[in-house]
Amino acid sequence: MGLTGPEHGPPALASGRWVERLDGVVNDISELCGQRLRTNAAGFLGERAALVGRGRRGSVSVGGACRMVTAADGVLAVSLARTSDSEAVPAWLEFGDLAGGDVWAEVAAGVRDKPVAELLERAEWLGLAVGEAVRPPPPPEPCSLTDAGPAGSDRNLVLDVSSLWAGPLCGSLLGGFGFEVLKVEAPGRPDGARYGSPAFYERLNQGKQDTVIDLGSEEGRHRFMDLCRKSAVVVDGLRPRVWANWGIDRLEVAQSCGLVWISISGHGDGRAGFGDDAAVSGGLWLSDPDGGLPWFVGDAAADPVAGLVACRAAGKAMAAGRAGLVEVAMSQAVSWVRDGDDLSAPGAEVFRRGDHWVVSAEDEEQIVLAPRDGV
């Protein structure tokens, strides 16, 4: 709760049972792996903000790279996390060079009279991560599994080909349960999280071995396939077309190598997506009671949600002795956790008591805690 609401105002309560539902995923993982995880759902959701020292910012994401903007017929969450994203804005909105101007001012002005469908379509063409502030109906499951036959035996290796947060979290949790995790990066393209908080990067990647493999080369693909034959799990965050361009069929690899392939994406349809815009697409946002732009709920919440869901799916498949392709769309995982709740808390009151914010709801009072480190 401490990470939701206006930057200079009281925190806002995102009510409902979504955190409890995520705690259920945490408990399932603990049971599957025979030991407790290092923290609960709230700890996973808030640990990056705690390590980096960030707080709520209303309609600007906690990390600052995503913002809510108003289009002609809806609200979008636009992520400009990479330099290339800002450079693509003129093409997205069909105007000339930014010429050193304020990119966010240009985005706000440029989307105002354009329909959401057109903006989403053009964003997909350009690889921009953009989500719509909607409340989709919850899917029956948080991810999909395509069975690929029996799993190989006596495997203790996890290949982590992912980056940033969701995939590395999944790999980190598996490493905590005794698997050897090998982090695979491309030459000249290391995990972008290396350029962020060193403490948070270490949290997600501590204990992993590192290697560099050029999957664009025949030699690199041969090496990767040799590793797959020794692995129990592969975790990746690349879009399917990237693997297709390399001539790698993920389901075929899962079947031939007897492993669980975890594929994490923003939206499950080839669109780019990050934790904040995917969370908004999954319905995890709050309306501003004063009529302003919607607020983000938490810090890139779709990342830890998807990482936990992915780890549980891997654990279930391995416990059943099955190989397969598990596809985790971050927005779908969030929608499943939210379970149709609109997150509103009409009877809740938030007030100051000494040094703390306190929320009063349903005749109960609770101190609003700051985001905490997950350890």
Tab-separated table of C-alpha atoms in Angstrom:
chain	number	residue	atom	x	y	z
A	1	MET	CA	0.000	0.000	0.000
A	2	GLY	CA	2.879	2.361	0.731
A	3	LEU	CA	3.816	2.346	-2.973
A	4	THR	CA	0.390	3.436	-4.259
A	5	GLY	CA	-1.111	6.915	-4.273
A	6	PRO	CA	0.045	10.490	-4.922
A	7	GLU	CA	3.694	11.320	-4.362
A	8	HIS	CA	3.023	14.094	-1.879
A	9	GLY	CA	-0.211	12.773	-0.402
A	10	PRO	CA	-1.459	9.829	1.628
A	11	PRO	CA	-0.995	6.258	0.445
A	12	ALA	CA	-3.965	4.622	-1.262
A	13	LEU	CA	-5.439	1.224	-0.476
A	14	ALA	CA	-5.628	-1.271	-3.344
A	15	SER	CA	-8.135	-3.553	-1.679
A	16	GLY	CA	-9.282	-7.068	-2.472
A	17	ARG	CA	-7.623	-10.416	-2.021
A	18	TRP	CA	-4.941	-10.162	-4.691
A	19	VAL	CA	-2.003	-10.112	-2.259
A	20	GLU	CA	-3.495	-13.084	-0.395
A	21	ARG	CA	-3.862	-14.889	-3.709
A	22	LEU	CA	-0.208	-14.227	-4.455
A	23	ASP	CA	0.679	-15.478	-0.973
A	24	GLY	CA	-1.047	-18.694	-2.008
A	25	VAL	CA	1.412	-18.980	-4.907
A	26	VAL	CA	4.306	-18.399	-2.488
A	27	ASN	CA	2.984	-21.137	-0.190
A	28	ASP	CA	2.546	-23.541	-3.117
A	29	ILE	CA	6.185	-23.028	-4.121
A	30	SER	CA	7.308	-23.696	-0.548
A	31	GLU	CA	5.351	-26.952	-0.436
A	32	LEU	CA	6.598	-28.101	-3.839
A	33	CYS	CA	10.228	-27.439	-2.972
A	34	GLY	CA	10.154	-28.508	0.658
A	35	GLN	CA	11.351	-25.258	2.216
A	36	ARG	CA	10.048	-21.787	2.877
A	37	LEU	CA	10.765	-18.895	0.551
A	38	ARG	CA	12.759	-15.960	1.881
A	39	THR	CA	9.718	-13.692	2.229
A	40	ASN	CA	5.981	-13.405	1.561
A	41	ALA	CA	4.099	-11.789	-1.327
A	42	ALA	CA	4.345	-8.276	0.123
A	43	GLY	CA	8.099	-8.707	0.517
A	44	PHE	CA	8.572	-9.743	-3.109
A	45	LEU	CA	6.367	-6.883	-4.323
A	46	GLY	CA	8.244	-4.219	-2.377
A	47	GLU	CA	11.845	-5.381	-2.236
A	48	ARG	CA	13.187	-3.413	-5.213
A	49	ALA	CA	11.711	-0.148	-3.959
A	50	ALA	CA	13.127	-0.874	-0.502
A	51	LEU	CA	16.615	-1.632	-1.818
A	52	VAL	CA	16.675	1.390	-4.130
A	53	GLY	CA	14.896	3.768	-1.748
A	54	ARG	CA	11.958	4.739	-3.953
A	55	GLY	CA	8.380	5.629	-3.110
A	56	ARG	CA	4.963	6.142	-4.673
A	57	ARG	CA	4.535	8.683	-7.464
A	58	GLY	CA	0.873	8.443	-8.435
A	59	SER	CA	0.459	8.283	-12.214
A	60	VAL	CA	4.234	7.962	-12.671
A	61	SER	CA	5.667	4.531	-11.939
A	62	VAL	CA	7.824	4.054	-8.854
A	63	GLY	CA	10.850	3.550	-11.109
A	64	GLY	CA	9.959	6.589	-13.239
A	65	ALA	CA	10.130	4.895	-16.656
A	66	CYS	CA	6.373	4.429	-17.155
A	67	ARG	CA	3.584	7.014	-17.076
A	68	MET	CA	-0.165	7.135	-17.489
A	69	VAL	CA	-1.376	9.268	-20.389
A	70	THR	CA	-4.849	10.046	-21.706
A	71	ALA	CA	-5.748	9.013	-25.264
A	72	ALA	CA	-8.921	9.872	-27.170
A	73	ASP	CA	-10.895	6.929	-25.778
A	74	GLY	CA	-8.932	5.569	-22.847
A	75	VAL	CA	-5.814	5.698	-20.697
A	76	LEU	CA	-2.464	4.145	-21.574
A	77	ALA	CA	0.565	3.186	-19.488
A	78	VAL	CA	3.592	4.030	-21.635
A	79	SER	CA	7.047	2.671	-20.776
A	80	LEU	CA	10.124	4.481	-22.072
A	81	ALA	CA	12.733	2.425	-20.244
A	82	ARG	CA	15.353	2.317	-23.005
A	83	THR	CA	17.016	5.067	-25.020
A	84	SER	CA	15.604	3.447	-28.148
A	85	ASP	CA	12.078	3.815	-26.744
A	86	SER	CA	12.332	7.600	-26.554
A	87	GLU	CA	13.900	7.641	-30.015
A	88	ALA	CA	10.883	5.730	-31.379
A	89	VAL	CA	8.311	8.209	-30.032
A	90	PRO	CA	8.252	10.455	-33.157
A	91	ALA	CA	7.570	7.425	-35.370
A	92	TRP	CA	4.932	6.148	-32.935
A	93	LEU	CA	3.051	9.446	-32.818
A	94	GLU	CA	3.848	10.457	-36.410
A	95	PHE	CA	5.578	13.767	-35.894
A	96	GLY	CA	9.045	15.186	-36.533
A	97	ASP	CA	12.187	14.983	-34.458
A	98	LEU	CA	11.976	15.586	-30.697
A	99	ALA	CA	14.710	18.192	-31.136
A	100	GLY	CA	15.711	18.038	-27.479
A	101	GLY	CA	12.191	18.596	-26.190
A	102	ASP	CA	10.494	16.975	-23.209
A	103	VAL	CA	9.629	13.499	-24.467
A	104	TRP	CA	6.849	12.994	-21.915
A	105	ALA	CA	5.206	16.300	-22.844
A	106	GLU	CA	5.333	15.199	-26.479
A	107	VAL	CA	3.790	11.834	-25.586
A	108	ALA	CA	0.970	13.414	-23.572
A	109	ALA	CA	0.156	15.837	-26.393
A	110	GLY	CA	0.601	13.275	-29.149
A	111	VAL	CA	-1.746	10.604	-27.790
A	112	ARG	CA	-4.533	12.948	-26.705
A	113	ASP	CA	-6.533	12.810	-29.944
A	114	LYS	CA	-5.596	9.306	-31.093
A	115	PRO	CA	-7.649	6.152	-30.421
A	116	VAL	CA	-6.220	3.511	-28.102
A	117	ALA	CA	-6.421	0.713	-30.696
A	118	GLU	CA	-4.317	2.661	-33.192
A	119	LEU	CA	-1.739	3.594	-30.561
A	120	LEU	CA	-1.403	-0.005	-29.363
A	121	GLU	CA	-1.024	-1.274	-32.917
A	122	ARG	CA	1.692	1.232	-33.799
A	123	ALA	CA	3.467	0.563	-30.487
A	124	GLU	CA	3.574	-3.143	-31.322
A	125	TRP	CA	5.097	-2.430	-34.745
A	126	LEU	CA	7.844	-0.367	-33.108
A	127	GLY	CA	8.481	-2.638	-30.129
A	128	LEU	CA	7.259	-0.088	-27.580
A	129	ALA	CA	5.860	-1.343	-24.273
A	130	VAL	CA	2.409	0.213	-23.953
A	131	GLY	CA	-0.570	-1.094	-21.992
A	132	GLU	CA	-4.174	0.021	-21.642
A	133	ALA	CA	-5.733	0.734	-18.241
A	134	VAL	CA	-8.507	-1.857	-18.358
A	135	ARG	CA	-10.043	-4.465	-16.026
A	136	PRO	CA	-9.934	-7.688	-18.057
A	137	PRO	CA	-11.853	-10.734	-16.834
A	138	PRO	CA	-9.529	-13.123	-15.004
A	139	PRO	CA	-8.220	-16.115	-16.957
A	140	PRO	CA	-8.807	-19.590	-15.503
A	141	GLU	CA	-5.057	-20.076	-15.015
A	142	PRO	CA	-2.151	-17.635	-14.570
A	143	CYS	CA	-0.137	-19.292	-17.344
A	144	SER	CA	-0.424	-21.995	-19.991
A	145	LEU	CA	1.347	-25.366	-20.134
A	146	THR	CA	1.854	-27.426	-23.272
A	147	ASP	CA	2.884	-30.913	-22.186
A	148	ALA	CA	5.950	-32.334	-23.945
A	149	GLY	CA	6.147	-35.813	-22.489
A	150	PRO	CA	8.248	-37.231	-19.665
A	151	ALA	CA	10.979	-35.146	-18.081
A	152	GLY	CA	14.592	-36.240	-18.066
A	153	SER	CA	15.933	-37.716	-14.833
A	154	ASP	CA	18.766	-36.621	-12.559
A	155	ARG	CA	18.869	-33.038	-13.826
A	156	ASN	CA	20.094	-30.254	-11.546
A	157	LEU	CA	20.794	-27.426	-14.004
A	158	VAL	CA	18.654	-24.356	-14.742
A	159	LEU	CA	19.512	-22.182	-17.756
A	160	ASP	CA	18.492	-18.584	-17.082
A	161	VAL	CA	18.322	-16.825	-20.455
A	162	SER	CA	16.151	-14.031	-19.048
A	163	SER	CA	16.882	-10.493	-17.896
A	164	LEU	CA	15.630	-7.687	-15.657
A	165	TRP	CA	13.254	-9.006	-12.940
A	166	ALA	CA	10.602	-11.687	-13.553
A	167	GLY	CA	12.784	-14.374	-15.137
A	168	PRO	CA	15.821	-13.813	-12.910
A	169	LEU	CA	13.514	-14.011	-9.865
A	170	CYS	CA	12.235	-17.380	-11.059
A	171	GLY	CA	15.800	-18.589	-11.604
A	172	SER	CA	16.902	-17.238	-8.236
A	173	LEU	CA	14.133	-19.077	-6.409
A	174	LEU	CA	15.010	-22.332	-8.161
A	175	GLY	CA	18.638	-21.767	-7.200
A	176	GLY	CA	17.575	-21.376	-3.589
A	177	PHE	CA	16.053	-24.841	-3.729
A	178	GLY	CA	19.311	-26.499	-4.702
A	179	PHE	CA	19.452	-26.163	-8.488
A	180	GLU	CA	22.631	-24.982	-10.171
A	181	VAL	CA	21.662	-21.883	-12.173
A	182	LEU	CA	23.663	-20.772	-15.201
A	183	LYS	CA	22.933	-17.212	-16.339
A	184	VAL	CA	23.267	-16.951	-20.121
A	185	GLU	CA	23.863	-13.541	-21.728
A	186	ALA	CA	24.507	-12.465	-25.298
A	187	PRO	CA	27.897	-11.037	-26.287
A	188	GLY	CA	27.756	-7.263	-26.079
A	189	ARG	CA	24.215	-7.347	-24.638
A	190	PRO	CA	24.359	-8.059	-20.914
A	191	ASP	CA	21.282	-8.114	-18.702
A	192	GLY	CA	20.021	-4.519	-18.500
A	193	ALA	CA	19.570	-4.924	-14.744
A	194	ARG	CA	23.361	-4.786	-14.425
A	195	TYR	CA	23.090	-1.035	-15.056
A	196	GLY	CA	20.524	-0.519	-12.299
A	197	SER	CA	20.770	-1.072	-8.560
A	198	PRO	CA	23.773	-3.315	-7.756
A	199	ALA	CA	22.021	-4.509	-4.595
A	200	PHE	CA	18.889	-5.534	-6.473
A	201	TYR	CA	20.860	-7.206	-9.257
A	202	GLU	CA	22.777	-9.178	-6.650
A	203	ARG	CA	19.524	-10.148	-4.944
A	204	LEU	CA	18.203	-11.737	-8.140
A	205	ASN	CA	21.457	-13.248	-9.396
A	206	GLN	CA	23.492	-14.179	-6.347
A	207	GLY	CA	24.890	-17.693	-6.583
A	208	LYS	CA	24.361	-18.019	-10.338
A	209	GLN	CA	27.209	-18.884	-12.660
A	210	ASP	CA	27.635	-16.610	-15.702
A	211	THR	CA	28.362	-17.451	-19.307
A	212	VAL	CA	28.145	-15.708	-22.680
A	213	ILE	CA	26.632	-17.532	-25.658
A	214	ASP	CA	26.030	-16.093	-29.115
A	215	LEU	CA	22.737	-17.758	-30.022
A	216	GLY	CA	22.906	-16.032	-33.388
A	217	SER	CA	25.821	-18.258	-34.371
A	218	GLU	CA	25.761	-21.949	-35.221
A	219	GLU	CA	28.486	-22.645	-32.681
A	220	GLY	CA	26.514	-20.818	-29.983
A	221	ARG	CA	23.330	-22.738	-30.747
A	222	HIS	CA	25.202	-26.062	-30.571
A	223	ARG	CA	26.592	-25.113	-27.182
A	224	PHE	CA	23.160	-24.024	-25.974
A	225	MET	CA	21.573	-27.302	-27.078
A	226	ASP	CA	24.299	-29.283	-25.310
A	227	LEU	CA	23.419	-27.423	-22.116
A	228	CYS	CA	19.691	-28.017	-22.660
A	229	ARG	CA	20.278	-31.782	-22.723
A	230	LYS	CA	21.695	-31.501	-19.204
A	231	SER	CA	19.041	-29.108	-17.864
A	232	ALA	CA	15.832	-29.472	-15.911
A	233	VAL	CA	14.556	-25.953	-16.680
A	234	VAL	CA	15.152	-23.136	-19.161
A	235	VAL	CA	13.874	-19.664	-18.218
A	236	ASP	CA	13.677	-17.078	-20.991
A	237	GLY	CA	12.202	-13.634	-21.554
A	238	LEU	CA	12.676	-13.304	-25.306
A	239	ARG	CA	9.855	-12.929	-27.783
A	240	PRO	CA	8.987	-16.133	-29.699
A	241	ARG	CA	10.026	-14.669	-33.057
A	242	VAL	CA	13.578	-14.214	-31.754
A	243	TRP	CA	13.869	-17.947	-31.088
A	244	ALA	CA	12.223	-18.675	-34.440
A	245	ASN	CA	14.794	-16.492	-36.195
A	246	TRP	CA	17.490	-18.644	-34.599
A	247	GLY	CA	15.759	-21.811	-35.756
A	248	ILE	CA	14.960	-22.899	-32.195
A	249	ASP	CA	11.505	-24.357	-31.491
A	250	ARG	CA	10.980	-24.063	-27.735
A	251	LEU	CA	8.391	-26.847	-27.478
A	252	GLU	CA	10.501	-29.151	-29.618
A	253	VAL	CA	13.517	-28.507	-27.376
A	254	ALA	CA	11.424	-29.181	-24.268
A	255	GLN	CA	10.295	-32.489	-25.743
A	256	SER	CA	13.626	-33.669	-27.145
A	257	CYS	CA	15.595	-32.663	-24.043
A	258	GLY	CA	12.954	-33.608	-21.473
A	259	LEU	CA	12.948	-30.214	-19.756
A	260	VAL	CA	10.552	-27.501	-18.621
A	261	TRP	CA	10.891	-24.354	-20.750
A	262	ILE	CA	9.533	-21.257	-19.001
A	263	SER	CA	8.808	-18.424	-21.450
A	264	ILE	CA	7.951	-15.077	-19.827
A	265	SER	CA	6.502	-12.242	-21.911
A	266	GLY	CA	4.758	-8.953	-21.277
A	267	HIS	CA	1.433	-9.781	-22.888
A	268	GLY	CA	1.757	-13.222	-24.469
A	269	ASP	CA	1.159	-12.025	-28.023
A	270	GLY	CA	4.577	-10.861	-29.136
A	271	ARG	CA	4.103	-7.316	-27.836
A	272	ALA	CA	6.851	-5.756	-25.747
A	273	GLY	CA	6.007	-5.326	-22.099
A	274	PHE	CA	7.586	-4.327	-18.800
A	275	GLY	CA	6.375	-4.764	-15.248
A	276	ASP	CA	4.439	-1.513	-14.949
A	277	ASP	CA	2.566	-1.424	-18.267
A	278	ALA	CA	1.807	-5.163	-18.004
A	279	ALA	CA	0.395	-4.695	-14.493
A	280	VAL	CA	-1.883	-1.922	-15.750
A	281	SER	CA	-3.033	-4.116	-18.664
A	282	GLY	CA	-3.868	-6.810	-16.119
A	283	GLY	CA	-6.105	-4.404	-14.209
A	284	LEU	CA	-3.744	-3.511	-11.375
A	285	TRP	CA	-4.303	0.237	-11.120
A	286	LEU	CA	-6.360	2.618	-9.005
A	287	SER	CA	-8.600	5.492	-10.027
A	288	ASP	CA	-7.698	8.902	-8.653
A	289	PRO	CA	-10.739	9.967	-6.574
A	290	ASP	CA	-10.116	13.565	-7.654
A	291	GLY	CA	-10.469	12.661	-11.327
A	292	GLY	CA	-6.811	12.746	-12.312
A	293	LEU	CA	-4.909	10.065	-14.157
A	294	PRO	CA	-5.012	6.569	-12.627
A	295	TRP	CA	-2.331	5.545	-10.152
A	296	PHE	CA	0.111	2.683	-10.444
A	297	VAL	CA	-0.253	-0.030	-7.809
A	298	GLY	CA	3.139	-1.008	-6.432
A	299	ASP	CA	6.471	-1.115	-8.226
A	300	ALA	CA	6.375	-2.944	-11.586
A	301	ALA	CA	4.131	-5.481	-9.848
A	302	ALA	CA	3.765	-7.726	-12.899
A	303	ASP	CA	7.438	-8.686	-12.611
A	304	PRO	CA	7.378	-10.354	-9.179
A	305	VAL	CA	3.901	-11.760	-9.856
A	306	ALA	CA	5.090	-13.411	-13.088
A	307	GLY	CA	8.346	-14.614	-11.523
A	308	LEU	CA	6.466	-16.353	-8.715
A	309	VAL	CA	3.850	-17.820	-11.051
A	310	ALA	CA	6.623	-19.116	-13.330
A	311	CYS	CA	8.494	-20.744	-10.455
A	312	ARG	CA	5.332	-22.485	-9.248
A	313	ALA	CA	4.598	-23.763	-12.764
A	314	ALA	CA	8.128	-25.154	-13.064
A	315	GLY	CA	7.828	-26.808	-9.667
A	316	LYS	CA	4.491	-28.404	-10.527
A	317	ALA	CA	5.754	-29.787	-13.830
A	318	MET	CA	8.898	-31.227	-12.258
A	319	ALA	CA	6.926	-32.736	-9.374
A	320	ALA	CA	4.726	-34.498	-11.941
A	321	GLY	CA	7.772	-35.675	-13.894
A	322	ARG	CA	6.670	-33.836	-17.019
A	323	ALA	CA	8.473	-31.749	-19.607
A	324	GLY	CA	6.712	-28.908	-21.378
A	325	LEU	CA	6.487	-25.316	-22.524
A	326	VAL	CA	5.111	-22.963	-19.870
A	327	GLU	CA	4.099	-19.568	-21.259
A	328	VAL	CA	3.713	-16.822	-18.671
A	329	ALA	CA	2.281	-13.506	-19.860
A	330	MET	CA	2.830	-10.933	-17.131
A	331	SER	CA	-0.469	-9.140	-17.778
A	332	GLN	CA	-2.348	-12.462	-17.675
A	333	ALA	CA	-0.665	-13.475	-14.414
A	334	VAL	CA	-1.672	-10.149	-12.853
A	335	SER	CA	-5.253	-10.501	-14.086
A	336	TRP	CA	-5.420	-13.986	-12.557
A	337	VAL	CA	-4.073	-12.758	-9.214
A	338	ARG	CA	-6.472	-9.787	-9.223
A	339	ASP	CA	-9.350	-12.230	-9.846
A	340	GLY	CA	-11.844	-9.650	-11.099
A	341	ASP	CA	-11.481	-7.260	-8.155
A	342	ASP	CA	-11.694	-3.562	-9.023
A	343	LEU	CA	-9.366	-2.794	-6.050
A	344	SER	CA	-11.593	0.010	-4.776
A	345	ALA	CA	-12.103	0.520	-1.044
A	346	PRO	CA	-14.951	3.037	-0.773
A	347	GLY	CA	-15.209	2.842	3.023
A	348	ALA	CA	-11.509	3.108	3.779
A	349	GLU	CA	-9.991	6.124	5.496
A	350	VAL	CA	-6.298	6.969	5.542
A	351	PHE	CA	-4.968	9.390	8.132
A	352	ARG	CA	-1.772	10.428	9.843
A	353	ARG	CA	-0.937	9.255	13.361
A	354	GLY	CA	2.436	10.440	14.560
A	355	ASP	CA	5.090	9.310	12.085
A	356	HIS	CA	2.851	6.770	10.382
A	357	TRP	CA	-0.007	6.606	7.942
A	358	VAL	CA	-2.907	4.506	9.208
A	359	VAL	CA	-5.698	2.940	7.163
A	360	SER	CA	-9.091	2.288	8.718
A	361	ALA	CA	-11.369	-0.148	6.882
A	362	GLU	CA	-14.150	-2.469	8.031
A	363	ASP	CA	-13.723	-1.390	11.681
A	364	GLU	CA	-10.026	-2.300	11.682
A	365	GLU	CA	-6.981	-0.061	11.765
A	366	GLN	CA	-3.591	-0.941	10.325
A	367	ILE	CA	-0.346	0.997	10.071
A	368	VAL	CA	0.850	1.441	6.489
A	369	LEU	CA	4.336	-0.045	6.361
A	370	ALA	CA	7.068	1.232	4.074
A	371	PRO	CA	8.217	-1.166	1.343
A	372	ARG	CA	10.612	-3.640	2.874
A	373	ASP	CA	13.570	-5.660	1.769
A	374	GLY	CA	12.472	-9.184	0.915
A	375	VAL	CA	15.184	-10.839	3.021
